[in-house]
mmCIF file of C-alpha atoms in Angstrom:
data_model
loop_
_atom_site.group_PDB
_atom_site.id
_atom_site.type_symbol
_atom_site.label_atom_id
_atom_site.label_comp_id
_atom_site.label_asym_id
_atom_site.label_seq_id
_atom_site.Cartn_x
_atom_site.Cartn_y
_atom_site.Cartn_z
ATOM 1 C CA MET A 1 9.859 26.794 -18.135
ATOM 2 C CA LEU A 2 7.987 23.571 -17.447
ATOM 3 C CA SER A 3 4.272 23.657 -16.819
ATOM 4 C CA ALA A 4 2.908 22.477 -13.476
ATOM 5 C CA SER A 5 1.904 19.168 -15.017
ATOM 6 C CA ALA A 6 5.367 18.525 -16.469
ATOM 7 C CA ARG A 7 7.484 19.819 -13.621
ATOM 8 C CA ARG A 8 9.659 17.073 -12.192
ATOM 9 C CA PRO A 9 9.866 16.759 -8.413
ATOM 10 C CA GLU A 10 13.015 17.319 -6.501
ATOM 11 C CA ARG A 11 14.961 14.216 -5.608
ATOM 12 C CA PRO A 12 15.462 14.580 -1.865
ATOM 13 C CA ALA A 13 18.384 12.937 -0.160
ATOM 14 C CA GLU A 14 17.691 10.186 2.285
ATOM 15 C CA ARG A 15 16.120 11.719 5.328
ATOM 16 C CA GLY A 16 18.087 9.631 7.769
ATOM 17 C CA ALA A 17 16.975 8.899 11.297
ATOM 18 C CA ALA A 18 14.333 11.613 11.428
ATOM 19 C CA ALA A 19 12.564 10.246 8.348
ATOM 20 C CA SER A 20 12.747 6.714 9.684
ATOM 21 C CA ARG A 21 11.103 7.701 12.922
ATOM 22 C CA ALA A 22 8.427 9.709 11.092
ATOM 23 C CA ALA A 23 7.612 6.659 8.990
ATOM 24 C CA GLY A 24 7.079 4.516 12.061
ATOM 25 C CA GLU A 25 10.414 2.749 11.905
ATOM 26 C CA VAL A 26 12.462 1.640 14.894
ATOM 27 C CA PRO A 27 13.591 4.446 17.215
ATOM 28 C CA PRO A 28 17.386 4.709 17.365
ATOM 29 C CA HIS A 29 17.615 3.739 21.019
ATOM 30 C CA GLY A 30 15.891 1.579 23.606
ATOM 31 C CA ALA A 31 15.548 -2.179 23.987
ATOM 32 C CA ALA A 32 12.805 -4.279 22.445
ATOM 33 C CA ALA A 33 9.900 -4.966 24.755
ATOM 34 C CA GLU A 34 9.257 -8.565 25.648
ATOM 35 C CA GLU A 35 6.242 -10.320 24.226
ATOM 36 C CA ARG A 36 3.388 -10.746 26.656
ATOM 37 C CA ALA A 37 1.185 -13.814 26.625
ATOM 38 C CA GLY A 38 -2.081 -13.099 24.876
ATOM 39 C CA ALA A 39 -0.944 -9.667 23.668
ATOM 40 C CA SER A 40 0.254 -8.378 20.345
ATOM 41 C CA VAL A 41 3.987 -8.571 19.698
ATOM 42 C CA PRO A 42 5.737 -5.276 20.490
ATOM 43 C CA PHE A 43 7.196 -3.411 17.558
ATOM 44 C CA PRO A 44 10.911 -4.253 17.166
ATOM 45 C CA GLY A 45 13.006 -1.706 19.025
ATOM 46 C CA SER A 46 10.078 -0.105 20.872
ATOM 47 C CA ARG A 47 11.078 1.754 23.993
ATOM 48 C CA SER A 48 10.712 -0.381 27.088
ATOM 49 C CA ALA A 49 8.797 2.413 28.812
ATOM 50 C CA TRP A 50 5.899 1.647 26.507
ATOM 51 C CA ALA A 51 5.938 -2.099 27.182
ATOM 52 C CA GLY A 52 3.914 -4.068 29.712
ATOM 53 C CA PRO A 53 0.579 -3.189 31.325
ATOM 54 C CA ARG A 54 1.776 0.276 32.305
ATOM 55 C CA GLY A 55 2.803 1.003 28.715
ATOM 56 C CA PHE A 56 -0.549 -0.179 27.459
ATOM 57 C CA LEU A 57 -2.317 2.266 29.761
ATOM 58 C CA LEU A 58 0.001 5.082 28.702
ATOM 59 C CA ARG A 59 -0.718 4.404 25.046
ATOM 60 C CA ALA A 60 -4.444 3.980 25.524
ATOM 61 C CA LEU A 61 -5.130 6.905 27.911
ATOM 62 C CA PRO A 62 -5.223 9.690 25.282
ATOM 63 C CA CYS A 63 -7.650 7.747 23.103
ATOM 64 C CA VAL A 64 -9.863 6.822 26.045
ATOM 65 C CA LEU A 65 -10.114 10.472 27.083
ATOM 66 C CA SER A 66 -10.689 11.504 23.481
ATOM 67 C CA SER A 67 -13.528 9.005 23.127
ATOM 68 C CA LEU A 68 -15.176 9.936 26.439
ATOM 69 C CA LEU A 69 -14.955 13.670 25.843
ATOM 70 C CA ARG A 70 -15.618 13.396 22.085
ATOM 71 C CA LEU A 71 -12.444 15.294 21.295
ATOM 72 C CA PRO A 72 -11.307 15.382 17.649
ATOM 73 C CA SER A 73 -7.866 14.044 18.455
ATOM 74 C CA CYS A 74 -6.233 11.529 20.783
ATOM 75 C CA PHE A 75 -3.243 13.869 20.913
ATOM 76 C CA PRO A 76 -4.474 17.474 21.239
ATOM 77 C CA GLY A 77 -1.956 19.972 19.915
ATOM 78 C CA ALA A 78 -0.183 17.448 17.715
ATOM 79 C CA MET A 79 0.516 18.274 14.059
ATOM 80 C CA THR A 80 -1.478 15.196 13.102
ATOM 81 C CA GLU A 81 -4.759 14.446 14.824
ATOM 82 C CA VAL A 82 -5.495 10.776 15.477
ATOM 83 C CA ALA A 83 -8.967 9.592 16.433
ATOM 84 C CA SER A 84 -10.827 6.294 16.362
ATOM 85 C CA GLU A 85 -14.390 5.047 16.141
ATOM 86 C CA PRO A 86 -16.180 1.718 15.608
ATOM 87 C CA PHE A 87 -16.619 0.583 12.004
ATOM 88 C CA GLY A 88 -18.775 -2.469 12.575
ATOM 89 C CA ARG A 89 -18.495 -6.092 13.571
ATOM 90 C CA LEU A 90 -17.403 -8.998 11.421
ATOM 91 C CA PRO A 91 -19.891 -11.779 10.623
ATOM 92 C CA PRO A 92 -19.546 -15.011 12.640
ATOM 93 C CA GLU A 93 -17.817 -16.823 9.772
ATOM 94 C CA GLU A 94 -15.033 -14.202 9.952
ATOM 95 C CA GLY A 95 -14.678 -14.449 13.715
ATOM 96 C CA GLY A 96 -17.211 -11.821 14.782
ATOM 97 C CA GLY A 97 -14.561 -9.357 15.926
ATOM 98 C CA ALA A 98 -15.019 -5.593 16.200
ATOM 99 C CA VAL A 99 -13.461 -3.497 13.434
ATOM 100 C CA GLU A 100 -12.129 -0.043 14.279
ATOM 101 C CA LYS A 101 -11.642 2.966 12.036
ATOM 102 C CA PHE A 102 -8.752 5.346 12.636
ATOM 103 C CA VAL A 103 -8.760 8.877 11.285
ATOM 104 C CA LEU A 104 -5.432 10.639 10.669
ATOM 105 C CA LYS A 105 -5.828 14.328 9.947
ATOM 106 C CA SER A 106 -3.356 17.078 9.132
ATOM 107 C CA GLU A 107 -3.991 20.555 7.801
ATOM 108 C CA ARG A 108 -3.719 19.179 4.244
ATOM 109 C CA VAL A 109 -4.785 15.523 4.210
ATOM 110 C CA LYS A 110 -7.259 13.281 6.029
ATOM 111 C CA VAL A 111 -6.855 9.495 5.897
ATOM 112 C CA GLU A 112 -9.250 6.854 7.232
ATOM 113 C CA VAL A 113 -7.914 3.338 7.877
ATOM 114 C CA ILE A 114 -9.716 0.312 9.310
ATOM 115 C CA SER A 115 -8.270 -2.658 11.193
ATOM 116 C CA TRP A 116 -9.747 -5.124 8.672
ATOM 117 C CA GLY A 117 -6.937 -5.609 6.171
ATOM 118 C CA CYS A 118 -5.212 -2.351 7.282
ATOM 119 C CA THR A 119 -7.479 -0.866 4.626
ATOM 120 C CA ILE A 120 -7.469 2.783 3.558
ATOM 121 C CA THR A 121 -11.177 3.539 3.213
ATOM 122 C CA ALA A 122 -10.965 7.268 2.476
ATOM 123 C CA LEU A 123 -8.332 9.878 1.707
ATOM 124 C CA GLU A 124 -9.222 13.540 1.371
ATOM 125 C CA THR A 125 -6.790 15.982 -0.213
ATOM 126 C CA ARG A 126 -7.243 19.549 -1.453
ATOM 127 C CA GLY A 127 -7.295 20.810 -5.012
ATOM 128 C CA ARG A 128 -5.913 24.161 -6.126
ATOM 129 C CA ASP A 129 -9.226 25.779 -5.111
ATOM 130 C CA GLY A 130 -8.634 24.595 -1.543
ATOM 131 C CA SER A 131 -11.615 22.231 -1.417
ATOM 132 C CA PRO A 132 -10.999 18.720 -0.001
ATOM 133 C CA LEU A 133 -12.217 15.693 -1.922
ATOM 134 C CA ASP A 134 -12.080 11.954 -1.257
ATOM 135 C CA VAL A 135 -9.825 10.463 -3.950
ATOM 136 C CA VAL A 136 -9.862 6.715 -3.160
ATOM 137 C CA LEU A 137 -12.379 4.043 -4.128
ATOM 138 C CA GLY A 138 -14.145 2.046 -1.433
ATOM 139 C CA PHE A 139 -17.347 1.353 0.469
ATOM 140 C CA ASP A 140 -19.446 3.126 3.078
ATOM 141 C CA ARG A 141 -19.874 0.049 5.269
ATOM 142 C CA LEU A 142 -17.819 -2.889 6.509
ATOM 143 C CA ALA A 143 -19.843 -5.431 4.511
ATOM 144 C CA GLY A 144 -18.379 -4.069 1.283
ATOM 145 C CA TYR A 145 -14.857 -4.870 2.444
ATOM 146 C CA VAL A 146 -15.766 -8.297 3.854
ATOM 147 C CA ASN A 147 -17.459 -9.356 0.625
ATOM 148 C CA LYS A 148 -15.465 -10.026 -2.527
ATOM 149 C CA HIS A 149 -13.934 -6.891 -4.035
ATOM 150 C CA PRO A 150 -10.756 -5.985 -5.961
ATOM 151 C CA TYR A 151 -8.584 -5.284 -2.891
ATOM 152 C CA PHE A 152 -9.752 -1.673 -2.459
ATOM 153 C CA GLY A 153 -7.285 0.106 -0.146
ATOM 154 C CA ALA A 154 -5.941 -3.055 1.476
ATOM 155 C CA VAL A 155 -2.511 -4.276 2.533
ATOM 156 C CA ILE A 156 -1.468 -7.248 0.400
ATOM 157 C CA GLY A 157 0.599 -10.224 1.616
ATOM 158 C CA ARG A 158 2.363 -12.467 2.169
ATOM 159 C CA VAL A 159 3.302 -11.916 -1.445
ATOM 160 C CA ALA A 160 1.823 -9.150 -3.559
ATOM 161 C CA ASN A 161 1.085 -9.787 -7.226
ATOM 162 C CA ARG A 162 1.213 -13.155 -9.004
ATOM 163 C CA ILE A 163 3.147 -16.379 -8.432
ATOM 164 C CA ALA A 164 3.202 -18.601 -11.526
ATOM 165 C CA ASN A 165 1.069 -21.732 -11.126
ATOM 166 C CA GLY A 166 0.988 -21.050 -7.387
ATOM 167 C CA LYS A 167 4.253 -22.979 -6.935
ATOM 168 C CA PHE A 168 7.714 -22.226 -5.642
ATOM 169 C CA THR A 169 10.621 -24.089 -4.092
ATOM 170 C CA VAL A 170 12.511 -22.912 -1.008
ATOM 171 C CA GLU A 171 15.508 -24.771 0.406
ATOM 172 C CA GLY A 172 14.658 -27.857 -1.617
ATOM 173 C CA GLN A 173 11.014 -28.074 -0.611
ATOM 174 C CA GLU A 174 8.180 -27.299 -3.036
ATOM 175 C CA TYR A 175 5.167 -25.344 -1.857
ATOM 176 C CA GLN A 176 1.744 -25.213 -3.527
ATOM 177 C CA LEU A 177 -0.503 -22.199 -3.041
ATOM 178 C CA ALA A 178 -4.158 -21.664 -3.844
ATOM 179 C CA LEU A 179 -4.810 -20.797 -7.488
ATOM 180 C CA ASN A 180 -7.167 -17.927 -6.733
ATOM 181 C CA ASN A 181 -6.355 -16.248 -10.066
ATOM 182 C CA PRO A 182 -6.087 -19.332 -12.319
ATOM 183 C CA PRO A 183 -3.631 -20.560 -13.325
ATOM 184 C CA ASN A 184 -1.725 -18.462 -10.770
ATOM 185 C CA SER A 185 -1.803 -17.414 -7.141
ATOM 186 C CA LEU A 186 -2.553 -13.722 -6.571
ATOM 187 C CA HIS A 187 -2.057 -11.333 -3.638
ATOM 188 C CA GLY A 188 -1.487 -13.934 -0.927
ATOM 189 C CA GLY A 189 -4.129 -16.493 -1.877
ATOM 190 C CA ASN A 190 -7.746 -17.079 -0.925
ATOM 191 C CA LYS A 191 -7.397 -15.366 2.454
ATOM 192 C CA GLY A 192 -4.499 -12.957 2.248
ATOM 193 C CA PHE A 193 -3.571 -10.158 4.605
ATOM 194 C CA ASP A 194 -6.426 -8.063 3.191
ATOM 195 C CA LYS A 195 -8.991 -10.470 4.649
ATOM 196 C CA VAL A 196 -7.901 -10.625 8.298
ATOM 197 C CA LEU A 197 -8.349 -8.497 11.411
ATOM 198 C CA TRP A 198 -5.194 -6.715 12.593
ATOM 199 C CA THR A 199 -4.300 -5.508 16.089
ATOM 200 C CA PRO A 200 -3.958 -1.698 16.217
ATOM 201 C CA GLU A 201 -1.670 0.543 18.276
ATOM 202 C CA VAL A 202 -2.259 4.292 18.215
ATOM 203 C CA LEU A 203 0.815 6.483 17.674
ATOM 204 C CA VAL A 204 1.294 10.224 18.118
ATOM 205 C CA ASN A 205 1.050 10.808 14.367
ATOM 206 C CA GLY A 206 -0.474 7.602 13.039
ATOM 207 C CA ILE A 207 -1.472 4.010 13.612
ATOM 208 C CA ARG A 208 0.470 0.757 13.672
ATOM 209 C CA PHE A 209 -1.085 -2.649 12.979
ATOM 210 C CA PHE A 210 0.267 -6.066 13.909
ATOM 211 C CA ARG A 211 -0.606 -9.624 13.025
ATOM 212 C CA ARG A 212 0.970 -13.052 13.271
ATOM 213 C CA SER A 213 0.611 -15.177 10.153
ATOM 214 C CA PRO A 214 0.855 -18.795 11.323
ATOM 215 C CA GLU A 215 3.108 -21.313 9.634
ATOM 216 C CA GLY A 216 1.335 -22.880 6.675
ATOM 217 C CA GLU A 217 -1.185 -20.067 6.277
ATOM 218 C CA GLU A 218 -2.246 -20.094 2.605
ATOM 219 C CA GLY A 219 0.535 -22.626 2.012
ATOM 220 C CA TYR A 220 3.479 -20.394 2.969
ATOM 221 C CA PRO A 221 6.330 -21.656 5.170
ATOM 222 C CA GLY A 222 7.222 -20.202 8.555
ATOM 223 C CA GLU A 223 5.411 -18.096 11.115
ATOM 224 C CA LEU A 224 5.528 -14.467 10.039
ATOM 225 C CA LYS A 225 5.198 -11.492 12.365
ATOM 226 C CA VAL A 226 4.126 -8.377 10.473
ATOM 227 C CA TRP A 227 3.867 -4.691 11.381
ATOM 228 C CA VAL A 228 2.275 -2.087 9.093
ATOM 229 C CA THR A 229 2.535 1.558 10.157
ATOM 230 C CA TYR A 230 0.707 4.550 8.692
ATOM 231 C CA THR A 231 1.982 8.004 9.666
ATOM 232 C CA LEU A 232 0.841 11.379 8.375
ATOM 233 C CA ASP A 233 3.040 14.472 8.242
ATOM 234 C CA GLY A 234 1.414 17.455 6.535
ATOM 235 C CA GLY A 235 0.650 16.347 2.993
ATOM 236 C CA GLU A 236 2.723 13.177 3.140
ATOM 237 C CA LEU A 237 1.447 9.722 4.100
ATOM 238 C CA ALA A 238 4.146 7.157 4.942
ATOM 239 C CA ILE A 239 3.480 3.410 4.959
ATOM 240 C CA ASN A 240 6.166 1.291 6.630
ATOM 241 C CA TYR A 241 6.167 -2.512 6.392
ATOM 242 C CA ARG A 242 8.209 -4.785 8.656
ATOM 243 C CA ALA A 243 8.257 -8.554 9.001
ATOM 244 C CA GLN A 244 10.188 -11.329 10.731
ATOM 245 C CA SER A 245 9.914 -15.054 9.972
ATOM 246 C CA SER A 246 10.708 -18.292 11.810
ATOM 247 C CA ASN A 247 11.573 -20.018 8.500
ATOM 248 C CA THR A 248 12.711 -18.897 5.085
ATOM 249 C CA THR A 249 9.672 -17.570 3.216
ATOM 250 C CA PRO A 250 8.872 -15.209 0.356
ATOM 251 C CA VAL A 251 7.578 -11.802 1.491
ATOM 252 C CA SER A 252 6.472 -8.827 -0.595
ATOM 253 C CA LEU A 253 4.021 -6.370 0.942
ATOM 254 C CA THR A 254 2.163 -3.475 -0.676
ATOM 255 C CA ASN A 255 -0.934 -1.335 -0.412
ATOM 256 C CA HIS A 256 -3.624 -1.657 -3.100
ATOM 257 C CA THR A 257 -5.394 1.698 -2.886
ATOM 258 C CA TYR A 258 -7.282 2.780 -6.023
ATOM 259 C CA PHE A 259 -6.990 6.526 -6.712
ATOM 260 C CA ASN A 260 -8.948 8.958 -8.839
ATOM 261 C CA LEU A 261 -7.638 12.491 -8.273
ATOM 262 C CA ALA A 262 -10.829 13.958 -9.770
ATOM 263 C CA GLY A 263 -12.636 12.374 -6.826
ATOM 264 C CA GLN A 264 -13.812 8.838 -6.159
ATOM 265 C CA GLY A 265 -16.826 8.062 -8.306
ATOM 266 C CA SER A 266 -15.520 10.068 -11.276
ATOM 267 C CA ARG A 267 -16.064 8.149 -14.489
ATOM 268 C CA ASP A 268 -12.475 7.682 -15.689
ATOM 269 C CA ILE A 269 -8.826 8.731 -15.341
ATOM 270 C CA TYR A 270 -8.170 9.515 -19.001
ATOM 271 C CA ASP A 271 -7.389 13.170 -18.188
ATOM 272 C CA HIS A 272 -4.752 12.207 -15.589
ATOM 273 C CA GLU A 273 -1.075 12.616 -16.406
ATOM 274 C CA PHE A 274 1.356 9.891 -15.295
ATOM 275 C CA SER A 275 5.118 9.572 -15.135
ATOM 276 C CA ILE A 276 7.288 6.734 -13.794
ATOM 277 C CA GLU A 277 11.025 7.049 -13.228
ATOM 278 C CA ALA A 278 12.023 3.703 -14.722
ATOM 279 C CA ASP A 279 14.265 2.786 -17.658
ATOM 280 C CA SER A 280 12.898 -0.764 -17.911
ATOM 281 C CA TYR A 281 9.783 -2.819 -17.276
ATOM 282 C CA LEU A 282 8.803 -6.499 -17.150
ATOM 283 C CA PRO A 283 7.035 -7.947 -20.214
ATOM 284 C CA VAL A 284 4.350 -10.465 -19.253
ATOM 285 C CA ASP A 285 2.660 -13.489 -20.805
ATOM 286 C CA ASP A 286 -1.079 -13.811 -21.382
ATOM 287 C CA THR A 287 -1.628 -14.707 -17.698
ATOM 288 C CA LEU A 288 0.286 -11.572 -16.567
ATOM 289 C CA ILE A 289 3.327 -13.516 -15.345
ATOM 290 C CA PRO A 290 6.671 -11.866 -16.213
ATOM 291 C CA THR A 291 8.553 -13.666 -18.955
ATOM 292 C CA GLY A 292 11.780 -13.368 -16.952
ATOM 293 C CA THR A 293 13.405 -10.650 -19.020
ATOM 294 C CA MET A 294 13.705 -6.908 -18.511
ATOM 295 C CA ALA A 295 12.857 -4.681 -21.471
ATOM 296 C CA ALA A 296 13.966 -1.099 -22.066
ATOM 297 C CA VAL A 297 11.130 1.429 -22.106
ATOM 298 C CA GLN A 298 12.871 3.565 -24.728
ATOM 299 C CA ASP A 299 10.717 4.030 -27.851
ATOM 300 C CA THR A 300 7.863 1.935 -26.424
ATOM 301 C CA ALA A 301 4.433 2.563 -24.902
ATOM 302 C CA PHE A 302 6.045 1.940 -21.504
ATOM 303 C CA ASP A 303 8.281 4.999 -21.646
ATOM 304 C CA LEU A 304 6.628 7.099 -18.965
ATOM 305 C CA ARG A 305 9.726 8.990 -17.919
ATOM 306 C CA LYS A 306 8.010 12.161 -19.112
ATOM 307 C CA PRO A 307 4.357 12.852 -18.237
ATOM 308 C CA VAL A 308 1.741 11.384 -20.580
ATOM 309 C CA GLU A 309 -2.002 11.949 -20.597
ATOM 310 C CA LEU A 310 -3.442 8.482 -20.099
ATOM 311 C CA GLY A 311 -6.371 8.596 -22.521
ATOM 312 C CA ARG A 312 -4.332 9.870 -25.436
ATOM 313 C CA HIS A 313 -1.471 7.504 -24.610
ATOM 314 C CA LEU A 314 -3.684 4.401 -24.562
ATOM 315 C CA GLN A 315 -5.251 5.459 -27.837
ATOM 316 C CA LYS A 316 -1.894 6.215 -29.482
ATOM 317 C CA PHE A 317 -0.461 2.799 -28.671
ATOM 318 C CA GLN A 318 -3.754 0.867 -28.783
ATOM 319 C CA LEU A 319 -3.265 -0.376 -25.224
ATOM 320 C CA PRO A 320 -6.064 -1.904 -23.106
ATOM 321 C CA GLY A 321 -4.426 -0.350 -20.053
ATOM 322 C CA PHE A 322 -1.441 -0.895 -17.788
ATOM 323 C CA ASP A 323 -0.911 -3.766 -15.368
ATOM 324 C CA HIS A 324 2.874 -3.941 -15.417
ATOM 325 C CA ASN A 325 5.838 -3.813 -13.095
ATOM 326 C CA PHE A 326 8.348 -1.038 -13.690
ATOM 327 C CA CYS A 327 11.898 -1.734 -12.515
ATOM 328 C CA LEU A 328 13.250 0.874 -10.129
ATOM 329 C CA GLU A 329 16.749 1.682 -9.009
ATOM 330 C CA GLN A 330 17.642 -0.838 -6.301
ATOM 331 C CA SER A 331 18.578 1.122 -3.204
ATOM 332 C CA GLU A 332 17.665 1.122 0.460
ATOM 333 C CA ALA A 333 17.327 4.902 0.380
ATOM 334 C CA ARG A 334 14.135 6.836 -0.179
ATOM 335 C CA ARG A 335 13.845 7.758 -3.855
ATOM 336 C CA TYR A 336 11.277 9.283 -6.167
ATOM 337 C CA CYS A 337 9.593 6.779 -8.510
ATOM 338 C CA ALA A 338 6.228 7.988 -9.845
ATOM 339 C CA ARG A 339 3.812 10.891 -10.192
ATOM 340 C CA ALA A 340 0.136 11.290 -11.041
ATOM 341 C CA HIS A 341 -1.378 14.691 -11.789
ATOM 342 C CA HIS A 342 -4.946 15.821 -12.497
ATOM 343 C CA PRO A 343 -4.706 19.129 -14.398
ATOM 344 C CA PRO A 344 -8.337 20.264 -13.942
ATOM 345 C CA SER A 345 -8.151 20.129 -10.128
ATOM 346 C CA GLY A 346 -4.398 20.529 -9.692
ATOM 347 C CA ARG A 347 -4.221 17.488 -7.410
ATOM 348 C CA THR A 348 -0.934 15.614 -7.561
ATOM 349 C CA VAL A 349 0.498 12.585 -5.805
ATOM 350 C CA GLU A 350 4.206 11.801 -5.906
ATOM 351 C CA VAL A 351 5.427 8.363 -4.841
ATOM 352 C CA TYR A 352 8.735 7.718 -3.082
ATOM 353 C CA THR A 353 9.864 4.278 -1.956
ATOM 354 C CA THR A 354 12.621 1.886 -0.890
ATOM 355 C CA GLN A 355 11.059 -0.951 -2.915
ATOM 356 C CA PRO A 356 12.648 -2.340 -6.133
ATOM 357 C CA GLY A 357 9.499 -2.144 -8.263
ATOM 358 C CA ILE A 358 6.176 -0.429 -8.807
ATOM 359 C CA GLN A 359 3.102 -2.000 -10.384
ATOM 360 C CA PHE A 360 1.169 0.536 -12.429
ATOM 361 C CA TYR A 361 -2.443 -0.616 -12.777
ATOM 362 C CA THR A 362 -5.190 1.349 -14.501
ATOM 363 C CA GLY A 363 -8.273 -0.483 -13.228
ATOM 364 C CA ASN A 364 -8.601 -2.689 -16.292
ATOM 365 C CA PHE A 365 -10.769 -5.263 -14.489
ATOM 366 C CA LEU A 366 -13.197 -2.815 -12.894
ATOM 367 C CA ASP A 367 -16.575 -3.373 -14.541
ATOM 368 C CA GLY A 368 -19.072 -1.136 -12.760
ATOM 369 C CA SER A 369 -20.739 -4.018 -10.925
ATOM 370 C CA LEU A 370 -19.827 -2.840 -7.419
ATOM 371 C CA LYS A 371 -21.701 -0.078 -5.617
ATOM 372 C CA GLY A 372 -19.190 2.075 -3.782
ATOM 373 C CA LYS A 373 -19.231 5.095 -1.509
ATOM 374 C CA GLY A 374 -22.275 7.295 -1.898
ATOM 375 C CA GLY A 375 -23.742 4.889 -4.451
ATOM 376 C CA SER A 376 -20.837 5.387 -6.870
ATOM 377 C CA VAL A 377 -20.078 2.780 -9.495
ATOM 378 C CA TYR A 378 -16.557 2.043 -10.665
ATOM 379 C CA PRO A 379 -16.252 1.195 -14.382
ATOM 380 C CA LYS A 380 -13.118 0.201 -16.276
ATOM 381 C CA HIS A 381 -10.309 2.776 -16.055
ATOM 382 C CA SER A 382 -12.037 4.735 -13.283
ATOM 383 C CA ALA A 383 -9.015 4.513 -10.984
ATOM 384 C CA PHE A 384 -5.300 3.760 -10.863
ATOM 385 C CA CYS A 385 -2.953 1.980 -8.467
ATOM 386 C CA LEU A 386 0.748 2.654 -7.928
ATOM 387 C CA GLU A 387 1.767 -0.420 -5.928
ATOM 388 C CA THR A 388 5.366 -0.370 -4.699
ATOM 389 C CA GLN A 389 6.594 -3.933 -4.207
ATOM 390 C CA ASN A 390 9.086 -6.586 -5.238
ATOM 391 C CA TRP A 391 8.883 -7.864 -8.807
ATOM 392 C CA PRO A 392 6.062 -10.319 -9.627
ATOM 393 C CA ASP A 393 6.958 -14.032 -9.467
ATOM 394 C CA ALA A 394 10.383 -13.132 -8.086
ATOM 395 C CA VAL A 395 10.390 -16.331 -6.019
ATOM 396 C CA ASN A 396 10.619 -18.269 -9.307
ATOM 397 C CA LYS A 397 12.973 -15.894 -11.136
ATOM 398 C CA PRO A 398 16.612 -16.133 -9.931
ATOM 399 C CA ARG A 399 17.600 -12.942 -11.788
ATOM 400 C CA PHE A 400 14.947 -10.851 -10.047
ATOM 401 C CA PRO A 401 15.580 -9.124 -6.688
ATOM 402 C CA SER A 402 15.372 -11.689 -3.905
ATOM 403 C CA VAL A 403 11.991 -11.975 -2.244
ATOM 404 C CA LEU A 404 13.123 -14.426 0.450
ATOM 405 C CA LEU A 405 13.136 -13.502 4.134
ATOM 406 C CA ARG A 406 15.265 -15.736 6.355
ATOM 407 C CA PRO A 407 15.222 -16.299 10.130
ATOM 408 C CA GLY A 408 17.152 -13.566 11.913
ATOM 409 C CA GLU A 409 16.550 -11.079 9.087
ATOM 410 C CA GLU A 410 13.975 -8.326 8.949
ATOM 411 C CA TYR A 411 11.886 -7.187 5.998
ATOM 412 C CA ASN A 412 11.717 -3.390 6.141
ATOM 413 C CA HIS A 413 10.370 -1.131 3.394
ATOM 414 C CA THR A 414 8.684 2.266 3.351
ATOM 415 C CA THR A 415 6.600 4.067 0.744
ATOM 416 C CA TRP A 416 5.717 7.758 0.929
ATOM 417 C CA LEU A 417 2.741 9.352 -0.841
ATOM 418 C CA LYS A 418 3.123 13.125 -1.125
ATOM 419 C CA PHE A 419 -0.064 15.038 -1.959
ATOM 420 C CA THR A 420 0.072 18.576 -3.364
ATOM 421 C CA ALA A 421 -2.015 20.891 -5.517
ATOM 422 C CA ALA A 422 -0.743 23.160 -8.281
#
């Protein structure tokens, strides 16, 4: 019999329409609401009853009452409580706008997300002793997220990961991006999706954010409309990404949350066990750009198909850490792809996705220089990221899964994070 740390999760079948709706995807009926001048673009397929001024009032009324009466939830009686509160105001150079924090709470998990960068600022989950603990790195105040930091908790776009030399060609035209990670472009450029204010819309079981990325922003072609939806169902957090473009453009969106299942502020993750359901990975050059080939994980340090304890594994193979893309089965269906387990506390997170790849990163560039929540410092290997996304530099690699979004098409991917304790 397998131990709790080695037990493999069930591989659930695609959940169908119910799962899509739970993840914030388009309802199966109803026409799309028309865009209103000066307002955020309605979510594709939203019911017309929720459109227009009347719809705005219907959506806002529960939160207004919640705020006035100081109720814990905008939707009393719902399985997931949703509440909001101010999180500060941006400095003038960032537009001076008000940033809101949204709290999603179930009986098992509490998630805090702010409208700056759609950033997850806190995530509490229970250990086997029943005590909740915040397991994501971040800051207590808005200034920490506005200042330079390693993308704690943020949504990344237009293109997650690296683009070689910041160049790509689409439909015969070459585009040059900022080289913010010389000699490459990283995570959308100097001012990616993590560094902008998004427009929120409260849902019954979550929060949806919208923004319009103008044509030419950070050098990318086409105007891009983007929706990011967080929904919480028991111990499972779903993140759905949708986008539409006026011109052909590369798009690859992810979330860059840093986890430590022993609790944020814990010194390292060496006692965590990791497994990734991938038969191959992408070797990289010395600037972390994929060489263009896929390599089998069999008999290598990258064979994580069975759980490995990170500290022992790094020592065994003399690795400085992981910062690599693992190649997943290409399917539009929800599928299991990765698991992290902390034996001392029993906390576990399983990752399911529709994306073709997952970047496993072990906080190699954390150096302890940032002061985080509660005065915590974050040294090297004090957290991990499991970033579901397209393959790095796919726009320059014809054999990689296509990263191009064309007019009339819709980018639509969902990742589920399932938190348990054993």
